[in-house]
Tab-separated table of C-alpha atoms in Angstrom:
chain	number	residue	atom	x	y	z
A	1098	UNK	CA	59.793	-1.868	8.307
A	1099	UNK	CA	59.394	1.860	8.794
A	1100	UNK	CA	62.668	3.609	9.381
A	1101	UNK	CA	63.143	6.018	12.273
A	1102	UNK	CA	62.048	9.525	11.482
A	1103	UNK	CA	64.650	12.236	12.158
A	1104	UNK	CA	62.941	15.335	13.431
A	1105	UNK	CA	65.905	17.784	13.513
A	1106	UNK	CA	68.452	18.615	10.895
A	1107	UNK	CA	71.836	17.050	11.950
A	1108	UNK	CA	73.663	19.571	9.815
A	1109	UNK	CA	72.833	22.175	12.418
A	1110	UNK	CA	74.259	20.140	15.319
A	1111	UNK	CA	77.589	21.126	17.022
A	1112	UNK	CA	80.053	18.791	18.728
A	1113	UNK	CA	79.642	18.696	22.553
A	1114	UNK	CA	82.465	19.583	24.959
A	1115	UNK	CA	83.530	16.161	26.260
A	1116	UNK	CA	85.957	17.804	28.737
A	1117	UNK	CA	82.989	19.239	30.627
A	1118	UNK	CA	82.121	17.746	34.051
A	1119	UNK	CA	78.811	16.302	32.724
A	1120	UNK	CA	80.825	13.997	30.496
A	1121	UNK	CA	83.040	12.689	33.327
A	1122	UNK	CA	81.018	9.509	33.730
A	1123	UNK	CA	81.309	8.761	30.017
A	1124	UNK	CA	85.039	9.338	30.123
A	1125	UNK	CA	85.454	7.091	33.157
A	1126	UNK	CA	83.452	4.294	31.542
A	1127	UNK	CA	85.628	4.523	28.459
A	1128	UNK	CA	88.840	4.475	30.558
A	1129	UNK	CA	87.491	1.468	32.478
A	1130	UNK	CA	86.907	-0.463	29.291
A	1131	UNK	CA	90.301	0.582	27.939
A	1132	UNK	CA	92.812	0.594	30.843
A	1133	UNK	CA	95.595	2.234	28.822
A	1134	UNK	CA	93.418	5.252	28.006
A	1135	UNK	CA	93.661	8.483	29.953
A	1136	UNK	CA	91.258	11.428	30.168
A	1137	UNK	CA	92.553	13.056	26.963
A	1138	UNK	CA	92.239	9.804	25.046
A	1139	UNK	CA	88.732	9.344	26.343
A	1140	UNK	CA	87.794	12.855	25.161
A	1141	UNK	CA	89.294	12.108	21.724
A	1142	UNK	CA	87.446	8.798	21.471
A	1143	UNK	CA	84.121	10.364	22.430
A	1144	UNK	CA	84.650	13.106	19.822
A	1145	UNK	CA	85.382	10.481	17.171
A	1146	UNK	CA	82.243	8.558	18.061
A	1147	UNK	CA	80.162	11.747	17.790
A	1148	UNK	CA	81.536	12.553	14.349
A	1149	UNK	CA	80.785	9.068	13.066
A	1150	UNK	CA	77.245	9.233	14.474
A	1151	UNK	CA	76.532	12.714	13.129
A	1152	UNK	CA	77.777	11.690	9.701
A	1153	UNK	CA	75.312	8.768	9.671
A	1154	UNK	CA	72.550	11.086	10.884
A	1155	UNK	CA	73.276	13.486	8.057
A	1156	UNK	CA	73.049	10.657	5.540
A	1157	UNK	CA	69.749	9.440	6.921
A	1158	UNK	CA	68.466	13.013	7.042
A	1159	UNK	CA	69.318	13.479	3.373
A	1160	UNK	CA	67.526	10.271	2.439
A	1161	UNK	CA	64.538	11.245	4.534
A	1162	UNK	CA	64.384	14.672	2.944
A	1163	UNK	CA	64.586	13.104	-0.505
A	1164	UNK	CA	61.692	10.812	0.297
A	1165	UNK	CA	59.651	13.684	1.727
A	1166	UNK	CA	60.369	15.860	-1.304
A	1167	UNK	CA	59.385	13.035	-3.652
A	1168	UNK	CA	56.141	12.509	-1.803
A	1169	UNK	CA	55.392	16.229	-1.916
A	1170	UNK	CA	56.148	16.296	-5.629
A	1171	UNK	CA	53.892	13.296	-6.214
A	1172	UNK	CA	51.051	14.916	-4.288
A	1173	UNK	CA	51.549	18.167	-6.174
A	1174	UNK	CA	51.546	16.266	-9.461
A	1175	UNK	CA	48.347	14.457	-8.515
A	1176	UNK	CA	46.691	17.706	-7.518
A	1177	UNK	CA	47.804	19.346	-10.756
A	1178	UNK	CA	46.560	16.364	-12.742
A	1179	UNK	CA	43.194	16.542	-10.987
A	1180	UNK	CA	42.986	20.273	-11.668
A	1181	UNK	CA	43.919	19.736	-15.320
A	1182	UNK	CA	41.290	17.010	-15.675
A	1183	UNK	CA	38.657	19.240	-14.120
A	1184	UNK	CA	39.632	22.062	-16.460
A	1185	UNK	CA	39.479	19.681	-19.442
A	1186	UNK	CA	36.038	18.510	-18.365
A	1187	UNK	CA	34.805	22.085	-18.085
A	1188	UNK	CA	36.249	22.889	-21.517
A	1189	UNK	CA	34.646	19.786	-23.013
A	1190	UNK	CA	31.281	20.727	-21.513
A	1191	UNK	CA	31.632	24.268	-22.836
A	1192	UNK	CA	32.593	23.065	-26.315
A	1193	UNK	CA	29.704	20.584	-26.331
A	1194	UNK	CA	27.256	23.305	-25.309
A	1195	UNK	CA	28.652	25.634	-27.969
A	1196	UNK	CA	28.446	22.916	-30.620
A	1197	UNK	CA	24.869	22.186	-29.600
A	1198	UNK	CA	24.019	25.867	-29.855
A	1199	UNK	CA	25.670	26.038	-33.275
A	1200	UNK	CA	23.486	23.185	-34.457
A	1201	UNK	CA	20.356	24.709	-32.949
A	1202	UNK	CA	21.013	28.279	-34.094
A	1203	UNK	CA	22.991	27.866	-37.298
A	1204	UNK	CA	22.078	31.294	-38.618
A	1205	UNK	CA	23.566	32.909	-35.512
A	1206	UNK	CA	27.052	31.573	-36.264
A	1207	UNK	CA	27.149	32.090	-40.009
A	1208	UNK	CA	30.425	33.597	-41.129
A	1209	UNK	CA	30.057	37.105	-42.521
A	1210	UNK	CA	31.728	37.338	-45.949
A	1211	UNK	CA	34.066	40.227	-46.602
A	1212	UNK	CA	32.273	41.730	-49.599
A	1213	UNK	CA	30.005	44.795	-49.952
A	1214	UNK	CA	26.474	44.905	-51.330
A	1215	UNK	CA	26.356	46.001	-54.972
A	1216	UNK	CA	23.580	46.911	-57.358
A	1217	UNK	CA	24.049	43.564	-59.123
A	1218	UNK	CA	23.774	41.543	-55.898
A	1219	UNK	CA	20.856	39.092	-55.812
A	1220	UNK	CA	19.849	37.393	-52.569
A	1221	UNK	CA	18.959	33.787	-53.330
A	1222	UNK	CA	17.029	32.490	-50.312
A	1223	UNK	CA	14.410	29.760	-50.277
A	1224	UNK	CA	11.691	28.963	-47.755
A	1225	UNK	CA	12.717	27.029	-44.649
A	1226	UNK	CA	10.201	24.282	-45.433
A	1227	UNK	CA	11.772	23.811	-48.871
A	1228	UNK	CA	15.276	23.886	-47.369
A	1229	UNK	CA	14.373	21.177	-44.830
A	1230	UNK	CA	12.845	18.993	-47.548
A	1231	UNK	CA	15.879	19.546	-49.754
A	1232	UNK	CA	18.212	18.381	-46.972
A	1233	UNK	CA	16.254	15.117	-46.865
A	1234	UNK	CA	16.701	14.822	-50.662
A	1235	UNK	CA	12.931	14.604	-51.114
A	1236	UNK	CA	10.883	16.118	-53.916
A	1237	UNK	CA	10.730	19.933	-53.771
A	1238	UNK	CA	8.615	22.013	-56.130
A	1239	UNK	CA	10.680	24.268	-58.395
A	1240	UNK	CA	8.412	27.183	-57.454
A	1241	UNK	CA	10.485	27.750	-54.310
A	1242	UNK	CA	13.540	28.410	-56.496
A	1243	UNK	CA	11.874	30.854	-58.880
A	1244	UNK	CA	12.205	34.627	-58.350
A	1245	UNK	CA	8.553	34.652	-57.242
A	1246	UNK	CA	9.126	31.930	-54.643
A	1247	UNK	CA	12.330	33.501	-53.337
A	1248	UNK	CA	10.612	36.886	-53.092
A	1249	UNK	CA	7.856	35.253	-51.022
A	1250	UNK	CA	10.510	33.762	-48.727
A	1251	UNK	CA	12.147	37.181	-48.292
A	1252	UNK	CA	8.864	38.991	-47.622
A	1253	UNK	CA	7.641	36.359	-45.130
A	1254	UNK	CA	10.617	35.195	-43.029
A	1255	UNK	CA	10.033	32.303	-40.642
A	1256	UNK	CA	9.344	33.156	-37.005
A	1257	UNK	CA	9.067	30.779	-34.068
A	1258	UNK	CA	6.370	32.842	-32.340
A	1259	UNK	CA	3.625	32.424	-34.905
A	1260	UNK	CA	2.840	28.937	-33.615
A	1261	UNK	CA	5.306	26.087	-33.502
A	1262	UNK	CA	5.704	22.385	-33.932
A	1263	UNK	CA	8.341	20.078	-32.456
A	1264	UNK	CA	10.074	18.297	-35.317
A	1265	UNK	CA	13.275	16.306	-35.757
A	1266	UNK	CA	16.176	17.651	-37.785
A	1267	UNK	CA	18.652	15.657	-39.870
A	1268	UNK	CA	20.876	15.055	-36.835
A	1269	UNK	CA	18.058	13.494	-34.827
A	1270	UNK	CA	17.651	16.513	-32.554
A	1271	UNK	CA	14.228	17.817	-31.539
A	1272	UNK	CA	13.824	21.430	-32.675
A	1273	UNK	CA	11.050	24.051	-32.603
A	1274	UNK	CA	9.764	24.653	-36.100
A	1275	UNK	CA	7.305	27.285	-37.275
A	1276	UNK	CA	3.879	25.984	-38.280
A	1277	UNK	CA	4.004	28.294	-41.278
A	1278	UNK	CA	6.973	26.295	-42.559
A	1279	UNK	CA	5.178	22.950	-42.253
A	1280	UNK	CA	2.100	24.090	-44.153
A	1281	UNK	CA	1.905	24.345	-47.916
A	1282	UNK	CA	3.038	27.688	-49.268
A	1283	UNK	CA	0.290	30.073	-50.336
A	1284	UNK	CA	0.349	30.825	-54.043
A	1285	UNK	CA	2.380	27.708	-54.809
A	1286	UNK	CA	2.752	27.064	-58.543
A	1287	UNK	CA	2.989	23.392	-59.410
A	1288	UNK	CA	5.805	22.259	-61.686
A	1289	UNK	CA	3.230	21.493	-64.408
A	1290	UNK	CA	2.149	25.157	-64.525
A	1291	UNK	CA	5.564	26.853	-64.608
A	1292	UNK	CA	6.545	28.963	-67.571
A	1293	UNK	CA	9.676	28.117	-69.521
A	1294	UNK	CA	11.376	31.221	-68.126
A	1295	UNK	CA	10.519	30.259	-64.539
A	1296	UNK	CA	11.710	26.710	-65.175
A	1297	UNK	CA	15.099	27.827	-66.537
A	1298	UNK	CA	15.692	30.264	-63.666
A	1299	UNK	CA	14.591	27.801	-60.988
A	1300	UNK	CA	16.863	24.953	-62.090
A	1301	UNK	CA	19.992	27.097	-61.746
A	1302	UNK	CA	19.122	28.056	-58.180
A	1303	UNK	CA	18.080	24.478	-57.375
A	1304	UNK	CA	21.513	23.099	-58.311
A	1305	UNK	CA	23.268	25.615	-56.034
A	1306	UNK	CA	20.920	24.985	-53.099
A	1307	UNK	CA	21.217	21.209	-53.521
A	1308	UNK	CA	25.007	21.481	-53.261
A	1309	UNK	CA	24.654	23.576	-50.091
A	1310	UNK	CA	22.235	20.977	-48.688
A	1311	UNK	CA	24.879	18.269	-49.073
A	1312	UNK	CA	23.487	16.367	-52.050
A	1313	UNK	CA	25.890	13.797	-53.556
A	1314	UNK	CA	27.640	15.084	-56.635
A	1315	UNK	CA	26.361	12.278	-58.940
A	1316	UNK	CA	22.749	13.158	-58.094
A	1317	UNK	CA	23.343	16.867	-58.701
A	1318	UNK	CA	24.995	16.106	-62.044
A	1319	UNK	CA	22.084	13.861	-63.072
A	1320	UNK	CA	19.463	16.551	-62.455
A	1321	UNK	CA	21.642	19.201	-64.063
A	1322	UNK	CA	22.115	17.121	-67.227
A	1323	UNK	CA	18.392	16.279	-67.292
A	1324	UNK	CA	17.375	19.925	-67.158
A	1325	UNK	CA	20.013	20.963	-69.694
A	1326	UNK	CA	18.653	18.339	-72.092
A	1327	UNK	CA	15.153	19.799	-71.726
A	1328	UNK	CA	16.296	23.409	-72.044
A	1329	UNK	CA	18.322	22.651	-75.189
A	1330	UNK	CA	15.542	20.609	-76.818
A	1331	UNK	CA	14.277	21.915	-80.159
A	1332	UNK	CA	10.785	22.409	-78.726
A	1333	UNK	CA	12.123	24.913	-76.215
A	1334	UNK	CA	12.292	27.602	-78.941
A	1335	UNK	CA	9.257	26.427	-80.909
A	1336	UNK	CA	6.577	28.983	-81.731
A	1337	UNK	CA	3.884	26.556	-80.577
A	1338	UNK	CA	3.428	27.231	-76.835
A	1339	UNK	CA	2.001	23.731	-76.361
A	1340	UNK	CA	5.368	22.209	-77.230
A	1341	UNK	CA	7.079	24.249	-74.510
A	1342	UNK	CA	4.307	23.288	-72.104
A	1343	UNK	CA	4.878	19.640	-73.034
A	1344	UNK	CA	8.524	19.950	-71.958
A	1345	UNK	CA	7.415	21.457	-68.641
A	1346	UNK	CA	4.861	18.683	-68.091
A	1347	UNK	CA	7.451	16.042	-69.010
A	1348	UNK	CA	9.896	17.424	-66.437
A	1349	UNK	CA	7.303	17.602	-63.666
A	1350	UNK	CA	5.879	14.146	-64.294
A	1351	UNK	CA	9.180	12.286	-64.614
A	1352	UNK	CA	10.909	14.068	-61.727
A	1353	UNK	CA	8.054	13.044	-59.410
A	1354	UNK	CA	8.102	9.539	-60.860
A	1355	UNK	CA	11.881	9.270	-60.352
A	1356	UNK	CA	11.621	10.106	-56.636
A	1357	UNK	CA	8.962	7.425	-56.192
A	1358	UNK	CA	10.970	4.867	-58.194
A	1359	UNK	CA	14.113	5.455	-56.127
A	1360	UNK	CA	12.205	4.493	-52.974
A	1361	UNK	CA	11.002	1.258	-54.603
A	1362	UNK	CA	13.458	-1.672	-54.602
A	1363	UNK	CA	15.049	-2.293	-58.022
A	1364	UNK	CA	12.913	0.391	-59.699
A	1365	UNK	CA	15.349	3.329	-59.876
A	1366	UNK	CA	16.724	4.605	-63.164
A	1367	UNK	CA	18.941	7.329	-64.613
A	1368	UNK	CA	17.003	10.524	-65.267
A	1369	UNK	CA	18.972	12.028	-68.158
A	1370	UNK	CA	17.789	10.911	-71.596
A	1371	UNK	CA	14.492	12.279	-72.929
A	1372	UNK	CA	11.968	9.712	-74.143
A	1373	UNK	CA	10.630	11.309	-77.317
A	1374	UNK	CA	7.689	8.881	-77.447
A	1375	UNK	CA	6.450	9.886	-74.005
A	1376	UNK	CA	7.060	13.544	-74.837
A	1377	UNK	CA	4.917	13.174	-77.960
A	1378	UNK	CA	2.122	11.544	-75.964
A	1379	UNK	CA	2.134	14.458	-73.520
A	1380	UNK	CA	1.936	16.919	-76.423
A	1381	UNK	CA	-0.986	15.035	-78.002
A	1382	UNK	CA	-2.888	15.132	-74.718
A	1383	UNK	CA	-2.271	18.870	-74.302
A	1384	UNK	CA	-3.355	19.472	-77.901
A	1385	UNK	CA	-6.637	17.599	-77.373
A	1386	UNK	CA	-7.324	19.492	-74.147
A	1387	UNK	CA	-6.646	22.814	-75.880
A	1388	UNK	CA	-9.008	21.958	-78.740
A	1389	UNK	CA	-11.703	20.908	-76.276
A	1390	UNK	CA	-11.413	24.156	-74.308
A	1391	UNK	CA	-11.509	26.224	-77.498
A	1392	UNK	CA	-14.631	24.404	-78.707
A	1393	UNK	CA	-16.284	24.843	-75.331
A	1394	UNK	CA	-15.512	28.582	-75.377
A	1395	UNK	CA	-17.014	28.965	-78.860
A	1396	UNK	CA	-20.177	27.122	-77.858
A	1397	UNK	CA	-20.550	29.223	-74.727
A	1398	UNK	CA	-20.086	32.452	-76.674
A	1399	UNK	CA	-22.640	31.395	-79.284
A	1400	UNK	CA	-25.172	30.553	-76.590
A	1401	UNK	CA	-24.743	33.951	-74.937
A	1402	UNK	CA	-25.250	35.771	-78.239
A	1403	UNK	CA	-28.411	33.779	-78.906
A	1404	UNK	CA	-29.936	34.644	-75.522
A	1405	UNK	CA	-29.565	38.390	-76.011
A	1406	UNK	CA	-32.238	38.533	-78.756
A	1407	UNK	CA	-35.738	37.425	-77.632
A	1408	UNK	CA	-37.581	34.861	-79.774
A	1409	UNK	CA	-39.952	36.181	-82.444
A	1410	UNK	CA	-43.009	34.772	-80.680
A	1411	UNK	CA	-42.271	37.008	-77.680
A	1412	UNK	CA	-42.126	40.313	-79.599
A	1413	UNK	CA	-45.827	40.914	-79.016
A	1414	UNK	CA	-45.425	40.262	-75.315
A	1415	UNK	CA	-42.473	42.620	-75.031
A	1416	UNK	CA	-44.368	45.425	-76.828
A	1417	UNK	CA	-47.283	45.397	-74.388
A	1418	UNK	CA	-47.808	48.423	-72.195
A	1419	UNK	CA	-47.974	48.170	-68.387
A	1420	UNK	CA	-51.408	47.100	-67.125
A	1421	UNK	CA	-52.339	45.016	-70.217
A	1422	UNK	CA	-50.853	41.691	-69.074
A	1423	UNK	CA	-53.322	38.939	-68.227
A	1424	UNK	CA	-53.475	37.613	-64.713
A	1425	UNK	CA	-51.629	34.368	-64.075
A	1426	UNK	CA	-54.600	32.962	-62.117
A	1427	UNK	CA	-57.703	34.252	-64.021
A	1428	UNK	CA	-56.323	35.172	-67.442
A	1429	UNK	CA	-58.237	38.507	-67.427
A	1430	UNK	CA	-56.689	41.909	-68.037
A	1431	UNK	CA	-56.727	44.102	-64.909
A	1432	UNK	CA	-58.639	47.376	-65.140
A	1433	UNK	CA	-59.068	48.741	-61.613
A	1434	UNK	CA	-55.729	47.944	-60.137
A	1435	UNK	CA	-53.341	50.820	-60.396
A	1436	UNK	CA	-49.727	51.037	-59.289
A	1437	UNK	CA	-49.009	53.153	-56.258
A	1438	UNK	CA	-47.891	56.722	-56.682
A	1439	UNK	CA	-44.173	56.886	-57.222
A	1440	UNK	CA	-41.803	59.748	-57.767
A	1441	UNK	CA	-39.880	60.184	-60.953
A	1442	UNK	CA	-36.574	59.637	-59.224
A	1443	UNK	CA	-36.131	55.850	-59.013
A	1444	UNK	CA	-32.690	56.342	-57.509
A	1445	UNK	CA	-34.275	57.820	-54.359
A	1446	UNK	CA	-36.503	54.755	-54.017
A	1447	UNK	CA	-33.537	52.440	-54.464
A	1448	UNK	CA	-31.646	54.343	-51.803
A	1449	UNK	CA	-34.479	53.713	-49.317
A	1450	UNK	CA	-34.439	49.922	-49.895
A	1451	UNK	CA	-31.202	48.039	-49.084
A	1452	UNK	CA	-29.612	46.381	-52.175
A	1453	UNK	CA	-29.632	42.914	-50.566
A	1454	UNK	CA	-33.412	43.168	-49.964
A	1455	UNK	CA	-33.926	44.206	-53.588
A	1456	UNK	CA	-31.888	41.244	-54.803
A	1457	UNK	CA	-33.815	38.868	-52.514
A	1458	UNK	CA	-37.128	40.291	-53.762
A	1459	UNK	CA	-36.061	39.693	-57.352
A	1460	UNK	CA	-35.225	36.054	-56.597
A	1461	UNK	CA	-38.598	35.549	-54.886
A	1462	UNK	CA	-40.518	37.112	-57.777
A	1463	UNK	CA	-38.629	35.028	-60.323
A	1464	UNK	CA	-39.850	31.801	-58.662
A	1465	UNK	CA	-43.650	32.409	-58.678
A	1466	UNK	CA	-46.359	34.196	-60.618
A	1467	UNK	CA	-47.217	37.804	-59.795
A	1468	UNK	CA	-50.655	39.316	-59.184
A	1469	UNK	CA	-51.956	41.726	-61.834
A	1470	UNK	CA	-51.361	44.655	-59.579
A	1471	UNK	CA	-47.752	43.639	-58.809
A	1472	UNK	CA	-47.098	42.678	-62.433
A	1473	UNK	CA	-48.010	46.147	-63.636
A	1474	UNK	CA	-45.984	47.731	-60.900
A	1475	UNK	CA	-42.965	45.625	-61.822
A	1476	UNK	CA	-43.273	46.260	-65.538
A	1477	UNK	CA	-43.427	50.002	-65.060
A	1478	UNK	CA	-40.548	50.002	-62.599
A	1479	UNK	CA	-38.353	47.876	-64.853
A	1480	UNK	CA	-39.014	50.060	-67.863
A	1481	UNK	CA	-38.396	53.262	-65.914
A	1482	UNK	CA	-35.102	51.921	-64.549
A	1483	UNK	CA	-34.008	50.922	-68.040
A	1484	UNK	CA	-33.077	47.396	-67.016
A	1485	UNK	CA	-35.466	45.294	-69.100
A	1486	UNK	CA	-32.543	44.506	-71.393
A	1487	UNK	CA	-30.810	42.790	-68.467
A	1488	UNK	CA	-33.587	40.149	-68.230
A	1489	UNK	CA	-35.080	37.778	-70.776
A	1490	UNK	CA	-38.789	36.936	-70.809
A	1491	UNK	CA	-39.821	33.335	-70.174
A	1492	UNK	CA	-40.974	31.116	-73.047
A	1493	UNK	CA	-44.536	31.132	-71.667
A	1494	UNK	CA	-45.151	34.489	-73.272
A	1495	UNK	CA	-45.797	36.289	-69.982
A	1496	UNK	CA	-43.655	38.708	-68.071
A	1497	UNK	CA	-44.378	37.065	-64.740
A	1498	UNK	CA	-40.949	35.385	-64.842
A	1499	UNK	CA	-37.590	36.959	-65.451
A	1500	UNK	CA	-34.268	35.171	-65.759
A	1501	UNK	CA	-31.111	36.950	-64.658
A	1502	UNK	CA	-28.341	37.070	-67.221
A	1503	UNK	CA	-25.210	35.171	-66.176
A	1504	UNK	CA	-22.882	37.998	-67.129
A	1505	UNK	CA	-24.672	40.638	-64.990
A	1506	UNK	CA	-22.917	41.086	-61.673
A	1507	UNK	CA	-24.058	44.506	-60.436
A	1508	UNK	CA	-27.128	44.941	-58.257
A	1509	UNK	CA	-29.997	46.657	-60.034
A	1510	UNK	CA	-32.401	48.996	-58.160
A	1511	UNK	CA	-35.854	47.410	-58.105
A	1512	UNK	CA	-39.126	47.965	-56.286
A	1513	UNK	CA	-41.501	45.408	-54.798
């Protein structure tokens, strides 16, 4: 049941004057109920009743005030709690947005180290495509960790405006990635073609970058021990370059094979010990390839030397003067046909005819027989230009056909 609400503070109330005329009826009623009571006793009794009543009112007022204060405190606490929760929500949203931005723009929030740049400082930075592949623990060519690869990464930093792709990072977030990073690097040197110096320098940088990419320590130690075993092998300092190349080929082949084996169930293995038998097989293959290339080079050089000297049966043909060659169609020697008048300066004639037209004319003339008139004209022009040595006569004994030497790359001024 709700208690009666007291609207005024009883502590501020003052006792009424019960001797006043307005209290006469109350005094008379009290005297009537108590015959032995006079006016003074009635006034005293009324005053006593007022004091008892005001005391009870004060008590109720105090309780009411306590309840009101408690309710106000509870409401204030609820309001404060709601405000605190709202502030916490705003802070959580802000922190989430900041964390998302840190993930999206990691380079923006990198801590600046407190050290100056010195002459010995070397910036070791790899391409973003290689860094992303390294974070996935996939196969990355060692070229990206060589000084040449790192210099290419420094000279061509990634930009999002040169065309972009939407890819997924390691956290599952969709990010904007440069197309240049997703394409193969220009000038990429495969692991098989690295020099021993490039290989030694690249492995040191690779180990550091793998640790920064979050690789497990056992995997880093395995690759480090594998590369140390190769770099301390006796063939590493051998005077035979093929033995060093065999070590490079062994590293490239078995590192690729290890990545494939680890993705195959129950096919993984420890990549540390060097299999000398497989290394010897790689060396034998390289040795055979080197011998084959050397033999091919010798044969090619011998063939070129043999084509520079015309056969003996063509000496008579080469010694003929212009105008004495038989016609390809009739076999008779021309007598009336004469070459057109031509100045002594063949360079001026060549300047009038574009080089590409001259080259095209030469190709046309080399594919069909010439008329006596044109044959004489060509013979005289070739002799005057001093370029007969650049062409070998055909085995037919006639100068109607000329074969261009394979080692001649410059255009030669000719006339039609």
